CSV table of N, CA and C in Angstrom, one decimal:
chain,number,residue,atom,x,y,z
A,1081,LEU,N,33.8,27.3,14.2
A,1081,LEU,CA,32.5,26.4,13.9
A,1081,LEU,C,33.1,24.8,14.2
A,1082,ALA,N,32.3,24.2,14.6
A,1082,ALA,CA,32.5,22.8,14.6
A,1082,ALA,C,32.3,22.0,13.2
A,1083,ARG,N,33.1,21.2,12.7
A,1083,ARG,CA,33.0,20.4,11.6
A,1083,ARG,C,32.2,19.1,11.9
A,1084,TYR,N,31.6,18.5,11.1
A,1084,TYR,CA,31.0,17.2,11.2
A,1084,TYR,C,31.9,16.3,11.3
A,1085,ARG,N,31.7,15.4,12.2
A,1085,ARG,CA,32.7,14.3,12.7
A,1085,ARG,C,31.9,13.0,12.3
A,1086,ALA,N,32.6,12.1,11.6
A,1086,ALA,CA,32.1,10.9,11.4
A,1086,ALA,C,32.9,10.0,12.3
A,1087,HIS,N,31.8,9.0,13.2
A,1087,HIS,CA,32.3,8.2,14.3
A,1087,HIS,C,31.7,6.8,14.1
A,1088,LEU,N,32.1,5.8,14.7
A,1088,LEU,CA,31.5,4.5,14.6
A,1088,LEU,C,30.1,4.4,15.1
A,1089,ASP,N,29.9,5.1,16.1
A,1089,ASP,CA,28.6,5.3,16.6
A,1089,ASP,C,27.3,6.1,15.9
A,1090,LYS,N,27.9,6.6,15.1
A,1090,LYS,CA,27.0,7.3,14.2
A,1090,LYS,C,25.7,6.7,13.4
A,1091,THR,N,24.4,7.1,13.6
A,1091,THR,CA,23.5,6.4,13.0
A,1091,THR,C,23.7,6.5,11.5
A,1092,GLN,N,23.6,5.4,10.7
A,1092,GLN,CA,23.7,5.4,9.3
A,1092,GLN,C,22.5,6.1,8.6
A,1093,ASN,N,23.0,6.9,7.3
A,1093,ASN,CA,21.9,7.7,6.9
A,1093,ASN,C,20.6,6.9,6.6
A,1094,ASP,N,20.7,5.5,6.0
A,1094,ASP,CA,19.5,4.9,5.7
A,1094,ASP,C,18.6,4.6,6.6
A,1095,VAL,N,19.3,4.3,7.8
A,1095,VAL,CA,18.5,4.0,9.1
A,1095,VAL,C,17.8,5.2,9.7
A,1096,LEU,N,18.7,6.5,9.7
A,1096,LEU,CA,18.0,7.7,10.1
A,1096,LEU,C,16.8,8.0,9.2
A,1097,GLY,N,17.0,8.0,7.8
A,1097,GLY,CA,16.1,8.3,6.9
A,1097,GLY,C,14.8,7.3,6.9
A,1098,ALA,N,15.0,6.2,7.3
A,1098,ALA,CA,13.9,5.2,7.4
A,1098,ALA,C,13.0,5.8,8.7
A,1099,GLY,N,13.7,6.0,9.7
A,1099,GLY,CA,13.0,6.5,11.0
A,1099,GLY,C,12.1,7.7,10.8
A,1100,GLN,N,12.9,8.5,9.9
A,1100,GLN,CA,12.2,9.7,9.7
A,1100,GLN,C,10.9,9.6,8.9
A,1101,ILE,N,11.1,8.7,7.7
A,1101,ILE,CA,9.9,8.4,7.0
A,1101,ILE,C,8.8,7.8,7.9
A,1102,LEU,N,9.1,6.8,8.6
A,1102,LEU,CA,8.1,6.0,9.6
A,1102,LEU,C,7.5,7.2,10.5
A,1103,THR,N,8.3,7.8,11.1
A,1103,THR,CA,7.5,8.9,12.0
A,1103,THR,C,6.7,9.7,11.3
A,1104,ALA,N,7.1,10.5,10.1
A,1104,ALA,CA,6.1,11.1,9.4
A,1104,ALA,C,4.8,10.4,9.0
A,1105,GLU,N,5.0,9.2,8.6
A,1105,GLU,CA,3.8,8.4,8.1
A,1105,GLU,C,3.0,7.9,9.2
A,1106,LYS,N,3.5,7.8,10.6
A,1106,LYS,CA,2.7,7.5,11.7
A,1106,LYS,C,1.9,8.7,12.1
A,1107,HIS,N,2.7,9.9,11.8
A,1107,HIS,CA,1.7,11.2,12.1
A,1107,HIS,C,0.6,11.4,11.2
A,1108,LEU,N,1.0,11.2,9.7
A,1108,LEU,CA,0.1,11.4,8.9
A,1108,LEU,C,-1.2,10.4,9.1
A,1109,ALA,N,-0.9,9.1,9.6
A,1109,ALA,CA,-2.1,8.5,10.0
A,1109,ALA,C,-2.8,8.7,11.2
A,1110,MET,N,-2.2,9.5,12.1
A,1110,MET,CA,-2.9,9.9,13.4
A,1110,MET,C,-3.8,11.2,12.7
A,1111,LEU,N,-3.2,11.9,11.8
A,1111,LEU,CA,-4.0,13.2,11.3
A,1111,LEU,C,-5.3,12.7,10.7
A,1112,ASP,N,-5.4,11.2,10.0
A,1112,ASP,CA,-6.4,10.8,9.2
A,1112,ASP,C,-7.3,10.4,10.2
A,1113,VAL,N,-7.3,10.1,11.5
A,1113,VAL,CA,-8.3,9.6,12.4
A,1113,VAL,C,-8.6,10.6,13.6
A,1114,ARG,N,-8.0,11.8,13.5
A,1114,ARG,CA,-8.3,12.8,14.5
A,1114,ARG,C,-8.8,14.1,13.7
A,1115,ASP,N,-9.7,14.8,14.4
A,1115,ASP,CA,-10.3,16.0,13.6
A,1115,ASP,C,-10.1,17.1,14.4
A,1116,ASP,N,-9.4,16.8,15.6
A,1116,ASP,CA,-9.4,18.1,16.6
A,1116,ASP,C,-7.8,18.6,16.4
A,1117,ILE,N,-7.0,18.5,15.3
A,1117,ILE,CA,-5.7,18.9,15.1
A,1117,ILE,C,-5.8,20.3,14.4
A,1118,PRO,N,-5.4,21.3,15.2
A,1118,PRO,CA,-5.5,22.7,14.5
A,1118,PRO,C,-4.4,22.7,13.3
A,1119,ASP,N,-5.0,23.3,12.3
A,1119,ASP,CA,-4.1,23.4,11.0
A,1119,ASP,C,-3.6,22.0,10.5
A,1120,ALA,N,-4.4,21.1,10.6
A,1120,ALA,CA,-4.1,19.8,10.0
A,1120,ALA,C,-3.6,19.9,8.4
A,1121,ARG,N,-4.1,20.6,7.9
A,1121,ARG,CA,-3.7,20.7,6.4
A,1121,ARG,C,-2.2,21.2,6.3
A,1122,ARG,N,-1.7,22.0,7.2
A,1122,ARG,CA,-0.3,22.3,7.0
A,1122,ARG,C,0.6,21.2,7.7
A,1123,ALA,N,0.0,20.8,8.7
A,1123,ALA,CA,0.9,19.5,9.1
A,1123,ALA,C,1.0,18.4,7.9
A,1124,ARG,N,0.0,18.1,7.5
A,1124,ARG,CA,0.1,17.2,6.5
A,1124,ARG,C,1.1,17.7,5.3
A,1125,GLN,N,0.9,18.9,4.9
A,1125,GLN,CA,2.2,19.4,3.9
A,1125,GLN,C,3.4,19.3,4.3
A,1126,ASN,N,3.6,19.5,5.7
A,1126,ASN,CA,4.9,19.5,6.1
A,1126,ASN,C,5.4,17.9,6.4
A,1127,PHE,N,4.7,17.2,6.5
A,1127,PHE,CA,5.0,15.7,6.7
A,1127,PHE,C,5.3,15.2,5.4
A,1128,HIS,N,4.5,15.4,4.5
A,1128,HIS,CA,4.7,14.9,3.1
A,1128,HIS,C,6.1,15.6,2.6
A,1129,LEU,N,6.5,16.9,2.8
A,1129,LEU,CA,7.5,17.5,2.5
A,1129,LEU,C,9.0,16.8,3.4
A,1130,MET,N,8.5,16.3,4.4
A,1130,MET,CA,9.8,15.7,5.2
A,1130,MET,C,10.0,14.4,4.6
A,1131,ILE,N,9.1,13.8,4.1
A,1131,ILE,CA,9.2,12.3,3.4
A,1131,ILE,C,9.9,12.6,2.1
A,1132,ALA,N,9.6,13.7,1.4
A,1132,ALA,CA,10.1,14.0,0.1
A,1132,ALA,C,11.6,14.3,0.1
A,1133,ARG,N,11.8,15.2,1.2
A,1133,ARG,CA,13.3,15.5,1.4
A,1133,ARG,C,14.2,14.3,1.9
A,1134,THR,N,13.5,13.5,2.7
A,1134,THR,CA,14.1,12.4,3.2
A,1134,THR,C,14.5,11.3,2.1
A,1135,TRP,N,13.4,11.1,1.2
A,1135,TRP,CA,13.8,10.1,0.0
A,1135,TRP,C,14.7,10.7,-1.0
A,1136,ARG,N,14.8,12.1,-1.2
A,1136,ARG,CA,15.6,12.6,-1.9
A,1136,ARG,C,17.2,12.5,-1.4
A,1137,ALA,N,17.2,12.7,-0.1
A,1137,ALA,CA,18.6,12.6,0.5
A,1137,ALA,C,19.1,11.0,0.5
A,1138,LEU,N,18.0,10.3,0.6
A,1138,LEU,CA,18.5,8.9,0.4
A,1138,LEU,C,18.5,8.4,-1.2
A,1139,GLY,N,18.3,9.2,-2.1
A,1139,GLY,CA,18.7,9.1,-3.4
A,1139,GLY,C,17.5,8.4,-4.3
A,1140,ASP,N,16.3,8.4,-3.8
A,1140,ASP,CA,15.1,7.8,-4.5
A,1140,ASP,C,14.3,8.9,-4.9
A,1141,ARG,N,14.6,9.2,-6.1
A,1141,ARG,CA,13.9,10.4,-6.7
A,1141,ARG,C,12.5,10.2,-7.0
A,1142,ARG,N,12.1,9.0,-7.3
A,1142,ARG,CA,10.6,8.6,-7.7
A,1142,ARG,C,9.8,8.6,-6.4
A,1143,LYS,N,10.4,8.2,-5.2
A,1143,LYS,CA,9.6,8.2,-4.0
A,1143,LYS,C,9.7,9.8,-3.5
A,1144,ALA,N,10.6,10.4,-3.8
A,1144,ALA,CA,10.7,11.7,-3.4
A,1144,ALA,C,9.7,12.6,-4.1
A,1145,ARG,N,9.6,12.3,-5.4
A,1145,ARG,CA,8.5,13.1,-6.2
A,1145,ARG,C,7.2,12.6,-5.8
A,1146,ALA,N,6.8,11.6,-5.5
A,1146,ALA,CA,5.5,11.0,-5.1
A,1146,ALA,C,4.9,11.8,-3.8
A,1147,ALA,N,5.9,11.9,-2.9
A,1147,ALA,CA,5.7,12.7,-1.7
A,1147,ALA,C,5.5,13.9,-1.9
A,1148,ALA,N,6.2,14.7,-2.7
A,1148,ALA,CA,6.2,16.0,-3.1
A,1148,ALA,C,4.9,16.2,-3.9
A,1149,LEU,N,4.2,15.4,-4.7
A,1149,LEU,CA,3.0,15.7,-5.3
A,1149,LEU,C,1.9,15.7,-4.3
A,1150,HIS,N,2.0,14.8,-3.2
A,1150,HIS,CA,1.1,14.8,-2.1
A,1150,HIS,C,1.0,16.2,-1.6
A,1151,ALA,N,2.3,16.8,-1.2
A,1151,ALA,CA,2.4,18.2,-0.6
A,1151,ALA,C,1.9,19.0,-1.6
A,1152,LEU,N,2.0,19.1,-2.7
A,1152,LEU,CA,1.6,20.0,-3.7
A,1152,LEU,C,0.1,20.1,-3.9
A,1153,LEU,N,-0.4,18.9,-3.7
A,1153,LEU,CA,-2.1,18.8,-3.8
A,1153,LEU,C,-2.5,19.3,-2.5
A,1154,LEU,N,-1.8,19.2,-1.6
A,1154,LEU,CA,-2.3,20.1,-0.1
A,1154,LEU,C,-2.0,21.6,-0.3
A,1155,GLY,N,-1.4,22.1,-1.2
A,1155,GLY,CA,-1.2,23.4,-1.5
A,1155,GLY,C,0.1,24.0,-0.9
A,1156,ALA,N,1.3,23.2,-0.9
A,1156,ALA,CA,2.5,23.5,-0.4
A,1156,ALA,C,3.6,23.6,-1.9
A,1157,PRO,N,3.5,24.8,-2.4
A,1157,PRO,CA,4.2,25.2,-3.6
A,1157,PRO,C,5.7,24.9,-3.6
A,1158,ARG,N,6.4,25.0,-2.3
A,1158,ARG,CA,7.7,24.4,-2.1
A,1158,ARG,C,8.1,23.3,-2.6
A,1159,ALA,N,7.1,22.4,-2.4
A,1159,ALA,CA,7.3,21.0,-2.9
A,1159,ALA,C,8.0,20.7,-4.3
A,1160,LEU,N,7.6,21.9,-5.3
A,1160,LEU,CA,8.0,21.7,-6.5
A,1160,LEU,C,9.4,21.3,-6.8
A,1161,ARG,N,10.3,21.6,-5.8
A,1161,ARG,CA,11.8,21.3,-5.9
A,1161,ARG,C,12.2,19.9,-5.8
A,1162,PHE,N,11.2,19.2,-5.3
A,1162,PHE,CA,11.4,17.7,-5.1
A,1162,PHE,C,10.7,16.9,-6.3
A,1163,THR,N,10.2,17.7,-7.2
A,1163,THR,CA,9.4,17.1,-8.5
A,1163,THR,C,10.2,17.0,-9.5
A,1164,LEU,N,11.4,17.7,-9.5
A,1164,LEU,CA,12.4,17.7,-10.6
A,1164,LEU,C,13.3,16.6,-10.8
């Protein structure tokens, strides 16, 4: 197995996380204005879960919990792990 290698050109965690959150928020905004997306509810759940997971990885439990609660309200029980 290959081991994880750190190198100078590696994207920093906070930059990568910010990009993931912005991308998920962009897609959530798109879901708000379009009504032709099949299974939009599941997509919203997954984007909120992505935001929760990223905030948790970045160490902000409060923001992770807020995103997880959005996912829970949309019916994603697996978001519970980010609310603790």
